[in-house]
PDB file of N, CA and C and ligand atoms in Angstrom:
ATOM      1  N   MET A 169      28.823 -23.488  14.960  1.00 95.00           N
ATOM      2  CA  MET A 169      29.323 -23.608  16.085  1.00 95.00           C
ATOM      3  C   MET A 169      29.101 -22.186  17.007  1.00 95.00           C
ATOM      4  N   LYS A 170      28.625 -22.317  17.850  1.00 95.00           N
ATOM      5  CA  LYS A 170      27.390 -20.823  18.391  1.00 95.00           C
ATOM      6  C   LYS A 170      28.400 -21.446  20.150  1.00 95.00           C
ATOM      7  N   ILE A 171      28.795 -19.680  20.761  1.00 95.00           N
ATOM      8  CA  ILE A 171      28.853 -19.976  21.765  1.00 95.00           C
ATOM      9  C   ILE A 171      27.377 -19.974  23.208  1.00 95.00           C
ATOM     10  N   ARG A 172      27.239 -20.967  23.809  1.00 96.00           N
ATOM     11  CA  ARG A 172      25.932 -20.787  24.342  1.00 96.00           C
ATOM     12  C   ARG A 172      26.365 -21.870  25.831  1.00 96.00           C
ATOM     13  N   TYR A 173      25.057 -20.266  26.812  1.00 95.00           N
ATOM     14  CA  TYR A 173      25.085 -21.606  28.419  1.00 95.00           C
ATOM     15  C   TYR A 173      25.056 -22.670  28.127  1.00 95.00           C
ATOM     16  N   CYS A 174      25.597 -23.775  29.115  1.00 95.00           N
ATOM     17  CA  CYS A 174      25.006 -24.880  29.028  1.00 95.00           C
ATOM     18  C   CYS A 174      24.943 -24.808  30.668  1.00 95.00           C
ATOM     19  N   TRP A 175      23.444 -25.150  30.706  1.00 93.00           N
ATOM     20  CA  TRP A 175      22.979 -25.921  32.224  1.00 93.00           C
ATOM     21  C   TRP A 175      23.902 -26.780  32.930  1.00 93.00           C
ATOM     22  N   ARG A 176      24.489 -27.669  32.722  1.00 93.00           N
ATOM     23  CA  ARG A 176      25.035 -28.615  33.069  1.00 93.00           C
ATOM     24  C   ARG A 176      26.171 -28.038  33.751  1.00 93.00           C
ATOM     25  N   CYS A 177      27.500 -27.720  32.747  1.00 94.00           N
ATOM     26  CA  CYS A 177      28.775 -26.957  33.317  1.00 94.00           C
ATOM     27  C   CYS A 177      28.126 -25.542  33.822  1.00 94.00           C
ATOM     28  N   ARG A 178      26.967 -25.133  33.672  1.00 94.00           N
ATOM     29  CA  ARG A 178      26.966 -23.633  34.423  1.00 94.00           C
ATOM     30  C   ARG A 178      28.461 -22.629  33.852  1.00 94.00           C
ATOM     31  N   MET A 179      28.548 -22.781  32.494  1.00 95.00           N
ATOM     32  CA  MET A 179      29.280 -22.173  32.181  1.00 95.00           C
ATOM     33  C   MET A 179      29.072 -21.528  30.282  1.00 95.00           C
ATOM     34  N   ASP A 180      29.385 -20.871  29.926  1.00 95.00           N
ATOM     35  CA  ASP A 180      29.268 -20.399  28.186  1.00 95.00           C
ATOM     36  C   ASP A 180      30.414 -21.776  27.757  1.00 95.00           C
ATOM     37  N   VAL A 181      29.694 -22.103  26.924  1.00 97.00           N
ATOM     38  CA  VAL A 181      30.387 -23.248  26.013  1.00 97.00           C
ATOM     39  C   VAL A 181      30.352 -23.282  24.942  1.00 97.00           C
ATOM     40  N   PRO A 182      30.984 -23.656  23.867  1.00 97.00           N
ATOM     41  CA  PRO A 182      30.431 -23.690  22.085  1.00 97.00           C
ATOM     42  C   PRO A 182      29.849 -25.069  21.946  1.00 97.00           C
ATOM     43  N   MET A 183      28.780 -24.722  21.732  1.00 97.00           N
ATOM     44  CA  MET A 183      27.936 -25.989  21.189  1.00 97.00           C
ATOM     45  C   MET A 183      27.674 -26.192  19.739  1.00 97.00           C
ATOM     46  N   LEU A 184      27.693 -27.190  19.214  1.00 98.00           N
ATOM     47  CA  LEU A 184      27.638 -27.771  18.159  1.00 98.00           C
ATOM     48  C   LEU A 184      26.536 -27.448  17.169  1.00 98.00           C
ATOM     49  N   ASP A 185      26.700 -27.020  15.740  1.00 97.00           N
ATOM     50  CA  ASP A 185      24.966 -27.053  15.293  1.00 97.00           C
ATOM     51  C   ASP A 185      24.680 -28.764  14.798  1.00 97.00           C
ATOM     52  N   LYS A 186      24.113 -29.122  13.785  1.00 97.00           N
ATOM     53  CA  LYS A 186      23.103 -30.183  13.333  1.00 97.00           C
ATOM     54  C   LYS A 186      24.485 -30.889  12.364  1.00 97.00           C
ATOM     55  N   GLN A 187      24.785 -30.352  11.742  1.00 98.00           N
ATOM     56  CA  GLN A 187      26.007 -30.986  11.297  1.00 98.00           C
ATOM     57  C   GLN A 187      27.172 -31.169  11.588  1.00 98.00           C
ATOM     58  N   GLU A 188      27.773 -29.937  12.365  1.00 98.00           N
ATOM     59  CA  GLU A 188      28.706 -30.761  13.363  1.00 98.00           C
ATOM     60  C   GLU A 188      28.911 -31.778  14.431  1.00 98.00           C
ATOM     61  N   GLY A 189      27.564 -31.242  15.020  1.00 98.00           N
ATOM     62  CA  GLY A 189      26.558 -32.743  15.876  1.00 98.00           C
ATOM     63  C   GLY A 189      27.230 -33.823  15.115  1.00 98.00           C
ATOM     64  N   GLU A 190      26.953 -34.326  13.943  1.00 98.00           N
ATOM     65  CA  GLU A 190      26.636 -35.390  13.653  1.00 98.00           C
ATOM     66  C   GLU A 190      28.194 -35.897  13.152  1.00 98.00           C
ATOM     67  N   ILE A 191      28.852 -35.175  12.763  1.00 98.00           N
ATOM     68  CA  ILE A 191      30.475 -35.474  13.244  1.00 98.00           C
ATOM     69  C   ILE A 191      30.929 -35.531  14.436  1.00 98.00           C
ATOM     70  N   ALA A 192      30.435 -35.149  15.393  1.00 98.00           N
ATOM     71  CA  ALA A 192      30.924 -35.265  16.519  1.00 98.00           C
ATOM     72  C   ALA A 192      30.426 -36.691  17.231  1.00 98.00           C
ATOM     73  N   SER A 193      28.944 -37.042  16.830  1.00 97.00           N
ATOM     74  CA  SER A 193      28.440 -38.080  17.338  1.00 97.00           C
ATOM     75  C   SER A 193      29.143 -39.527  16.375  1.00 97.00           C
ATOM     76  N   LYS A 194      29.419 -39.309  15.337  1.00 98.00           N
ATOM     77  CA  LYS A 194      30.534 -40.615  14.703  1.00 98.00           C
ATOM     78  C   LYS A 194      31.621 -40.416  15.283  1.00 98.00           C
ATOM     79  N   LEU A 195      32.093 -39.302  15.119  1.00 97.00           N
ATOM     80  CA  LEU A 195      33.771 -39.615  16.049  1.00 97.00           C
ATOM     81  C   LEU A 195      33.725 -40.513  17.561  1.00 97.00           C
ATOM     82  N   PHE A 196      32.797 -40.247  18.677  1.00 96.00           N
ATOM     83  CA  PHE A 196      32.407 -40.680  18.854  1.00 96.00           C
ATOM     84  C   PHE A 196      32.119 -41.995  19.651  1.00 96.00           C
ATOM     85  N   ALA A 197      30.943 -42.694  18.572  1.00 96.00           N
ATOM     86  CA  ALA A 197      30.835 -44.019  18.212  1.00 96.00           C
ATOM     87  C   ALA A 197      32.213 -44.928  17.578  1.00 96.00           C
ATOM     88  N   GLU A 198      32.835 -44.202  17.191  1.00 94.00           N
ATOM     89  CA  GLU A 198      34.269 -44.395  16.645  1.00 94.00           C
ATOM     90  C   GLU A 198      35.099 -44.615  18.057  1.00 94.00           C
ATOM     91  N   GLY A 199      35.005 -44.092  18.830  1.00 93.00           N
ATOM     92  CA  GLY A 199      36.132 -43.812  20.301  1.00 93.00           C
ATOM     93  C   GLY A 199      35.569 -44.882  20.846  1.00 93.00           C
ATOM     94  N   PHE A 200      34.264 -45.503  20.739  1.00 88.00           N
ATOM     95  CA  PHE A 200      33.689 -46.270  21.676  1.00 88.00           C
ATOM     96  C   PHE A 200      34.083 -47.979  21.137  1.00 88.00           C
ATOM     97  N   GLN A 201      34.377 -47.982  20.073  1.00 89.00           N
ATOM     98  CA  GLN A 201      34.565 -48.941  18.818  1.00 89.00           C
ATOM     99  C   GLN A 201      35.872 -49.179  19.041  1.00 89.00           C
ATOM    100  N   GLU A 202      36.776 -48.526  19.043  1.00 85.00           N
ATOM    101  CA  GLU A 202      37.828 -48.093  19.696  1.00 85.00           C
ATOM    102  C   GLU A 202      38.458 -49.261  20.950  1.00 85.00           C
ATOM    103  N   ILE A 203      38.001 -48.934  21.928  1.00 80.00           N
ATOM    104  CA  ILE A 203      37.753 -48.653  23.496  1.00 80.00           C
ATOM    105  C   ILE A 203      37.588 -50.348  23.332  1.00 80.00           C
ATOM    106  N   LYS A 204      36.215 -51.115  22.645  1.00 82.00           N
ATOM    107  CA  LYS A 204      36.073 -52.441  22.453  1.00 82.00           C
ATOM    108  C   LYS A 204      37.481 -53.572  21.521  1.00 82.00           C
ATOM    109  N   ASN A 205      38.281 -52.581  20.772  1.00 81.00           N
ATOM    110  CA  ASN A 205      39.102 -53.363  20.256  1.00 81.00           C
ATOM    111  C   ASN A 205      40.383 -53.372  20.831  1.00 81.00           C
ATOM    112  N   SER A 206      40.604 -52.144  21.977  1.00 74.00           N
ATOM    113  CA  SER A 206      41.918 -52.184  22.086  1.00 74.00           C
ATOM    114  C   SER A 206      41.409 -52.145  24.007  1.00 74.00           C
ATOM    115  N   GLN A 207      42.062 -52.848  24.868  1.00 71.00           N
ATOM    116  CA  GLN A 207      41.199 -52.324  26.501  1.00 71.00           C
ATOM    117  C   GLN A 207      42.633 -51.822  26.780  1.00 71.00           C
ATOM    118  N   LYS A 208      44.154 -51.817  26.107  1.00 75.00           N
ATOM    119  CA  LYS A 208      45.031 -51.335  26.784  1.00 75.00           C
ATOM    120  C   LYS A 208      45.069 -49.704  26.773  1.00 75.00           C
ATOM    121  N   VAL A 209      43.965 -48.939  25.471  1.00 73.00           N
ATOM    122  CA  VAL A 209      44.842 -47.600  25.263  1.00 73.00           C
ATOM    123  C   VAL A 209      43.457 -47.148  26.390  1.00 73.00           C
ATOM    124  N   PRO A 210      44.525 -45.975  26.976  1.00 76.00           N
ATOM    125  CA  PRO A 210      43.883 -44.751  27.770  1.00 76.00           C
ATOM    126  C   PRO A 210      42.276 -44.111  27.307  1.00 76.00           C
ATOM    127  N   PHE A 211      41.559 -44.046  27.914  1.00 71.00           N
ATOM    128  CA  PHE A 211      40.140 -43.652  27.748  1.00 71.00           C
ATOM    129  C   PHE A 211      40.469 -42.237  26.628  1.00 71.00           C
ATOM    130  N   LYS A 212      40.912 -41.279  26.753  1.00 72.00           N
ATOM    131  CA  LYS A 212      40.788 -40.376  26.428  1.00 72.00           C
ATOM    132  C   LYS A 212      41.618 -40.840  25.040  1.00 72.00           C
ATOM    133  N   GLN A 213      42.504 -41.302  25.112  1.00 82.00           N
ATOM    134  CA  GLN A 213      43.186 -41.245  23.670  1.00 82.00           C
ATOM    135  C   GLN A 213      42.079 -42.399  22.589  1.00 82.00           C
ATOM    136  N   ASN A 214      41.257 -42.910  22.998  1.00 89.00           N
ATOM    137  CA  ASN A 214      40.627 -43.592  21.963  1.00 89.00           C
ATOM    138  C   ASN A 214      39.594 -42.630  21.775  1.00 89.00           C
ATOM    139  N   PHE A 215      39.184 -41.418  22.203  1.00 94.00           N
ATOM    140  CA  PHE A 215      38.349 -40.373  21.885  1.00 94.00           C
ATOM    141  C   PHE A 215      39.315 -38.997  21.227  1.00 94.00           C
ATOM    142  N   LYS A 216      40.592 -39.662  21.501  1.00 94.00           N
ATOM    143  CA  LYS A 216      41.480 -38.379  20.568  1.00 94.00           C
ATOM    144  C   LYS A 216      40.624 -37.607  19.841  1.00 94.00           C
ATOM    145  N   LYS A 217      40.073 -38.146  18.531  1.00 95.00           N
ATOM    146  CA  LYS A 217      39.770 -37.663  17.068  1.00 95.00           C
ATOM    147  C   LYS A 217      38.336 -37.142  17.296  1.00 95.00           C
ATOM    148  N   LEU A 218      37.564 -37.144  18.291  1.00 97.00           N
ATOM    149  CA  LEU A 218      36.658 -36.718  18.995  1.00 97.00           C
ATOM    150  C   LEU A 218      37.191 -34.877  19.431  1.00 97.00           C
ATOM    151  N   LEU A 219      38.370 -35.321  20.508  1.00 97.00           N
ATOM    152  CA  LEU A 219      38.777 -34.188  21.334  1.00 97.00           C
ATOM    153  C   LEU A 219      39.202 -33.296  20.203  1.00 97.00           C
ATOM    154  N   ASP A 220      40.411 -33.674  19.182  1.00 97.00           N
ATOM    155  CA  ASP A 220      41.009 -32.823  18.443  1.00 97.00           C
ATOM    156  C   ASP A 220      39.697 -31.981  17.356  1.00 97.00           C
ATOM    157  N   TYR A 221      38.675 -32.780  16.852  1.00 98.00           N
ATOM    158  CA  TYR A 221      37.569 -32.664  16.205  1.00 98.00           C
ATOM    159  C   TYR A 221      36.995 -31.177  16.875  1.00 98.00           C
ATOM    160  N   TYR A 222      36.592 -31.247  17.928  1.00 98.00           N
ATOM    161  CA  TYR A 222      36.360 -30.540  18.685  1.00 98.00           C
ATOM    162  C   TYR A 222      36.944 -29.106  19.254  1.00 98.00           C
ATOM    163  N   ASN A 223      38.113 -28.952  19.775  1.00 97.00           N
ATOM    164  CA  ASN A 223      39.140 -28.124  20.181  1.00 97.00           C
ATOM    165  C   ASN A 223      39.144 -27.542  18.425  1.00 97.00           C
ATOM    166  N   ASP A 224      39.538 -28.108  17.731  1.00 98.00           N
ATOM    167  CA  ASP A 224      40.025 -27.573  16.689  1.00 98.00           C
ATOM    168  C   ASP A 224      39.217 -26.202  15.886  1.00 98.00           C
ATOM    169  N   LEU A 225      37.961 -27.001  16.045  1.00 97.00           N
ATOM    170  CA  LEU A 225      36.867 -26.297  15.378  1.00 97.00           C
ATOM    171  C   LEU A 225      36.507 -24.802  16.962  1.00 97.00           C
ATOM    172  N   THR A 226      36.371 -25.186  17.585  1.00 97.00           N
ATOM    173  CA  THR A 226      35.677 -24.461  18.606  1.00 97.00           C
ATOM    174  C   THR A 226      37.284 -23.538  19.308  1.00 97.00           C
ATOM    175  N   GLY A 227      38.442 -23.986  19.087  1.00 97.00           N
ATOM    176  CA  GLY A 227      39.253 -22.847  20.116  1.00 97.00           C
ATOM    177  C   GLY A 227      39.062 -23.412  21.461  1.00 97.00           C
ATOM    178  N   PHE A 228      38.668 -24.606  21.801  1.00 95.00           N
ATOM    179  CA  PHE A 228      38.540 -24.732  23.483  1.00 95.00           C
ATOM    180  C   PHE A 228      39.222 -25.493  23.488  1.00 95.00           C
ATOM    181  N   GLU A 229      39.700 -26.001  24.948  1.00 94.00           N
ATOM    182  CA  GLU A 229      40.676 -27.272  25.339  1.00 94.00           C
ATOM    183  C   GLU A 229      39.785 -27.890  26.531  1.00 94.00           C
ATOM    184  N   GLU A 230      38.690 -28.690  25.452  1.00 96.00           N
ATOM    185  CA  GLU A 230      37.839 -30.246  25.931  1.00 96.00           C
ATOM    186  C   GLU A 230      38.804 -30.778  26.660  1.00 96.00           C
ATOM    187  N   THR A 231      39.016 -31.246  27.593  1.00 95.00           N
ATOM    188  CA  THR A 231      39.547 -32.739  27.784  1.00 95.00           C
ATOM    189  C   THR A 231      38.221 -34.402  27.444  1.00 95.00           C
ATOM    190  N   ASN A 232      37.254 -34.111  27.941  1.00 94.00           N
ATOM    191  CA  ASN A 232      36.156 -34.486  28.787  1.00 94.00           C
ATOM    192  C   ASN A 232      35.228 -35.103  27.503  1.00 94.00           C
ATOM    193  N   PRO A 233      35.519 -36.195  26.707  1.00 95.00           N
ATOM    194  CA  PRO A 233      34.650 -36.732  25.560  1.00 95.00           C
ATOM    195  C   PRO A 233      33.009 -36.498  26.257  1.00 95.00           C
ATOM    196  N   ASN A 234      32.573 -36.739  26.764  1.00 94.00           N
ATOM    197  CA  ASN A 234      31.050 -37.346  27.350  1.00 94.00           C
ATOM    198  C   ASN A 234      30.457 -35.807  27.528  1.00 94.00           C
ATOM    199  N   ALA A 235      31.888 -34.589  27.675  1.00 96.00           N
ATOM    200  CA  ALA A 235      30.796 -32.947  28.084  1.00 96.00           C
ATOM    201  C   ALA A 235      30.033 -33.037  26.748  1.00 96.00           C
ATOM    202  N   ILE A 236      31.243 -33.247  25.339  1.00 97.00           N
ATOM    203  CA  ILE A 236      30.992 -32.410  24.185  1.00 97.00           C
ATOM    204  C   ILE A 236      29.633 -33.345  23.723  1.00 97.00           C
ATOM    205  N   MET A 237      29.350 -34.317  24.359  1.00 97.00           N
ATOM    206  CA  MET A 237      27.847 -34.814  23.965  1.00 97.00           C
ATOM    207  C   MET A 237      27.056 -34.691  24.285  1.00 97.00           C
ATOM    208  N   HIS A 238      26.797 -33.572  24.988  1.00 97.00           N
ATOM    209  CA  HIS A 238      25.644 -32.918  25.618  1.00 97.00           C
ATOM    210  C   HIS A 238      26.116 -31.379  24.827  1.00 97.00           C
ATOM    211  N   HIS A 239      27.092 -30.832  24.151  1.00 97.00           N
ATOM    212  CA  HIS A 239      27.260 -29.292  23.783  1.00 97.00           C
ATOM    213  C   HIS A 239      27.086 -29.301  22.225  1.00 97.00           C
ATOM    214  N   PHE A 240      25.173 -29.830  22.114  1.00 97.00           N
ATOM    215  CA  PHE A 240      24.774 -29.721  20.699  1.00 97.00           C
ATOM    216  C   PHE A 240      23.704 -28.631  20.904  1.00 97.00           C
ATOM    217  N   ILE A 241      23.512 -27.268  19.758  1.00 96.00           N
ATOM    218  CA  ILE A 241      22.863 -26.780  20.122  1.00 96.00           C
ATOM    219  C   ILE A 241      21.475 -27.068  19.959  1.00 96.00           C
ATOM    220  N   GLU A 242      20.914 -28.221  19.294  1.00 93.00           N
ATOM    221  CA  GLU A 242      19.391 -28.692  18.704  1.00 93.00           C
ATOM    222  C   GLU A 242      18.713 -29.374  20.602  1.00 93.00           C
ATOM    223  N   MET A 243      19.824 -29.882  21.021  1.00 94.00           N
ATOM    224  CA  MET A 243      19.186 -30.124  22.614  1.00 94.00           C
ATOM    225  C   MET A 243      18.445 -29.555  23.400  1.00 94.00           C
ATOM    226  N   TYR A 244      18.776 -28.462  23.395  1.00 95.00           N
ATOM    227  CA  TYR A 244      18.273 -26.885  24.412  1.00 95.00           C
ATOM    228  C   TYR A 244      17.186 -25.921  23.405  1.00 95.00           C
ATOM    229  N   GLY A 245      16.539 -25.468  24.183  1.00 95.00           N
ATOM    230  CA  GLY A 245      15.618 -24.462  23.158  1.00 95.00           C
ATOM    231  C   GLY A 245      16.044 -23.086  23.247  1.00 95.00           C
ATOM    232  N   PRO A 246      15.261 -21.566  22.212  1.00 93.00           N
ATOM    233  CA  PRO A 246      15.951 -20.567  21.847  1.00 93.00           C
ATOM    234  C   PRO A 246      16.229 -20.037  23.339  1.00 93.00           C
ATOM    235  N   ASP A 247      17.179 -18.782  22.971  1.00 93.00           N
ATOM    236  CA  ASP A 247      17.521 -18.216  23.663  1.00 93.00           C
ATOM    237  C   ASP A 247      16.364 -17.315  24.740  1.00 93.00           C
ATOM    238  N   CYS A 248      16.956 -17.468  25.997  1.00 95.00           N
ATOM    239  CA  CYS A 248      15.480 -16.712  26.985  1.00 95.00           C
ATOM    240  C   CYS A 248      15.687 -15.088  26.215  1.00 95.00           C
ATOM    241  N   GLU A 249      14.359 -14.269  25.947  1.00 95.00           N
ATOM    242  CA  GLU A 249      14.291 -13.133  25.740  1.00 95.00           C
ATOM    243  C   GLU A 249      14.796 -12.114  26.507  1.00 95.00           C
ATOM    244  N   ASN A 250      14.540 -12.281  27.759  1.00 96.00           N
ATOM    245  CA  ASN A 250      15.290 -11.437  29.156  1.00 96.00           C
ATOM    246  C   ASN A 250      16.394 -11.710  28.742  1.00 96.00           C
ATOM    247  N   CYS A 251      17.327 -12.602  29.350  1.00 95.00           N
ATOM    248  CA  CYS A 251      18.530 -12.856  29.699  1.00 95.00           C
ATOM    249  C   CYS A 251      19.271 -13.400  28.592  1.00 95.00           C
ATOM    250  N   GLY A 252      19.320 -13.864  27.565  1.00 94.00           N
ATOM    251  CA  GLY A 252      19.731 -14.199  26.519  1.00 94.00           C
ATOM    252  C   GLY A 252      20.123 -15.756  26.732  1.00 94.00           C
ATOM    253  N   LYS A 253      20.279 -16.351  27.902  1.00 95.00           N
ATOM    254  CA  LYS A 253      20.631 -17.976  28.392  1.00 95.00           C
ATOM    255  C   LYS A 253      19.474 -18.952  27.513  1.00 95.00           C
ATOM    256  N   PRO A 254      19.982 -19.971  26.824  1.00 95.00           N
ATOM    257  CA  PRO A 254      19.195 -21.091  26.213  1.00 95.00           C
ATOM    258  C   PRO A 254      17.876 -21.058  27.142  1.00 95.00           C
ATOM    259  N   TYR A 255      16.477 -21.442  26.567  1.00 95.00           N
ATOM    260  CA  TYR A 255      15.390 -22.603  27.573  1.00 95.00           C
ATOM    261  C   TYR A 255      16.410 -23.600  27.599  1.00 95.00           C
ATOM    262  N   ARG A 256      15.899 -24.300  28.943  1.00 94.00           N
ATOM    263  CA  ARG A 256      16.783 -25.755  28.968  1.00 94.00           C
ATOM    264  C   ARG A 256      16.293 -26.764  28.009  1.00 94.00           C
ATOM    265  N   THR A 257      14.961 -26.914  27.269  1.00 93.00           N
ATOM    266  CA  THR A 257      14.594 -27.857  26.790  1.00 93.00           C
ATOM    267  C   THR A 257      13.769 -26.843  25.445  1.00 93.00           C
ATOM    268  N   GLU A 258      13.302 -27.293  24.460  1.00 91.00           N
ATOM    269  CA  GLU A 258      12.491 -26.592  23.268  1.00 91.00           C
ATOM    270  C   GLU A 258      11.388 -26.372  23.584  1.00 91.00           C
ATOM    271  N   THR A 259      10.550 -27.241  24.423  1.00 93.00           N
ATOM    272  CA  THR A 259       9.182 -26.859  25.228  1.00 93.00           C
ATOM    273  C   THR A 259       9.171 -26.149  26.354  1.00 93.00           C
ATOM    274  N   ALA A 260      10.538 -25.987  27.265  1.00 95.00           N
ATOM    275  CA  ALA A 260      10.422 -25.501  28.649  1.00 95.00           C
ATOM    276  C   ALA A 260       9.138 -24.114  28.672  1.00 95.00           C
ATOM    277  N   THR A 261       8.890 -23.922  29.669  1.00 95.00           N
ATOM    278  CA  THR A 261       7.856 -22.438  29.508  1.00 95.00           C
ATOM    279  C   THR A 261       8.549 -21.332  30.333  1.00 95.00           C
ATOM    280  N   PHE A 262       9.369 -21.467  30.967  1.00 94.00           N
ATOM    281  CA  PHE A 262      10.410 -20.355  31.866  1.00 94.00           C
ATOM    282  C   PHE A 262      11.477 -20.777  31.932  1.00 94.00           C
ATOM    283  N   CYS A 263      12.343 -19.376  32.350  1.00 95.00           N
ATOM    284  CA  CYS A 263      13.612 -19.699  32.260  1.00 95.00           C
ATOM    285  C   CYS A 263      14.273 -19.142  33.614  1.00 95.00           C
ATOM    286  N   PRO A 264      14.810 -20.725  34.046  1.00 91.00           N
ATOM    287  CA  PRO A 264      15.285 -21.046  35.136  1.00 91.00           C
ATOM    288  C   PRO A 264      16.294 -20.034  35.702  1.00 91.00           C
ATOM    289  N   LYS A 265      16.776 -18.971  34.939  1.00 92.00           N
ATOM    290  CA  LYS A 265      18.262 -18.622  34.859  1.00 92.00           C
ATOM    291  C   LYS A 265      17.218 -17.290  35.947  1.00 92.00           C
ATOM    292  N   CYS A 266      16.431 -16.248  34.613  1.00 96.00           N
ATOM    293  CA  CYS A 266      15.498 -15.301  35.241  1.00 96.00           C
ATOM    294  C   CYS A 266      14.195 -15.214  35.240  1.00 96.00           C
ATOM    295  N   GLY A 267      13.611 -16.326  35.308  1.00 96.00           N
ATOM    296  CA  GLY A 267      12.247 -16.908  36.236  1.00 96.00           C
ATOM    297  C   GLY A 267      11.538 -15.993  34.829  1.00 96.00           C
ATOM    298  N   ASN A 268      11.730 -15.659  33.896  1.00 97.00           N
ATOM    299  CA  ASN A 268      10.663 -14.900  32.252  1.00 97.00           C
ATOM    300  C   ASN A 268       9.905 -16.228  31.921  1.00 97.00           C
ATOM    301  N   LYS A 269       8.592 -15.572  32.056  1.00 95.00           N
ATOM    302  CA  LYS A 269       7.994 -16.699  31.632  1.00 95.00           C
ATOM    303  C   LYS A 269       7.853 -16.501  29.752  1.00 95.00           C
ATOM    304  N   ARG A 270       7.789 -17.558  29.185  1.00 92.00           N
ATOM    305  CA  ARG A 270       7.995 -17.944  27.763  1.00 92.00           C
ATOM    306  C   ARG A 270       7.123 -17.794  27.208  1.00 92.00           C
ATOM    307  N   LYS A 271       7.060 -16.456  25.538  1.00 81.00           N
ATOM    308  CA  LYS A 271       5.835 -16.389  25.230  1.00 81.00           C
ATOM    309  C   LYS A 271       5.936 -17.443  23.988  1.00 81.00           C
ATOM    310  N   LEU A 272       4.973 -17.959  24.398  1.00 73.00           N
ATOM    311  CA  LEU A 272       4.502 -19.282  23.348  1.00 73.00           C
ATOM    312  C   LEU A 272       3.819 -18.639  22.053  1.00 73.00           C
TER     313      LEU A 272
HETATM  314 ZN1  LIG B 221      28.022 -28.367  29.334  1.00 77.99          ZN
HETATM  315 ZN1  LIG B 222      16.043 -15.656  31.094  1.00 77.99          ZN
END
């Protein structure tokens, strides 16, 4: 787990590394499975395992399971050499935050 800036949330959030992301994806899939099996359980309750996992790991109080699914370190590029915000993708050529041109 690492705190990184999320372009979608526009704030620093705890992002999951590869191994943690795999566990989170699995719990997310299980949450969907539970929705299929029981229509009456509220959405959040189905993803309680995922939210608990993420919140225990990060100390964050995330309530939206969908937000966790884009908080994977691997989905973004490395940190900008100038401002430290992550590039939006692995292949991005400039930083949208400070305009720094990436040295590839
Ligand atoms: Zn986000
Ligand atoms: Zn930058």
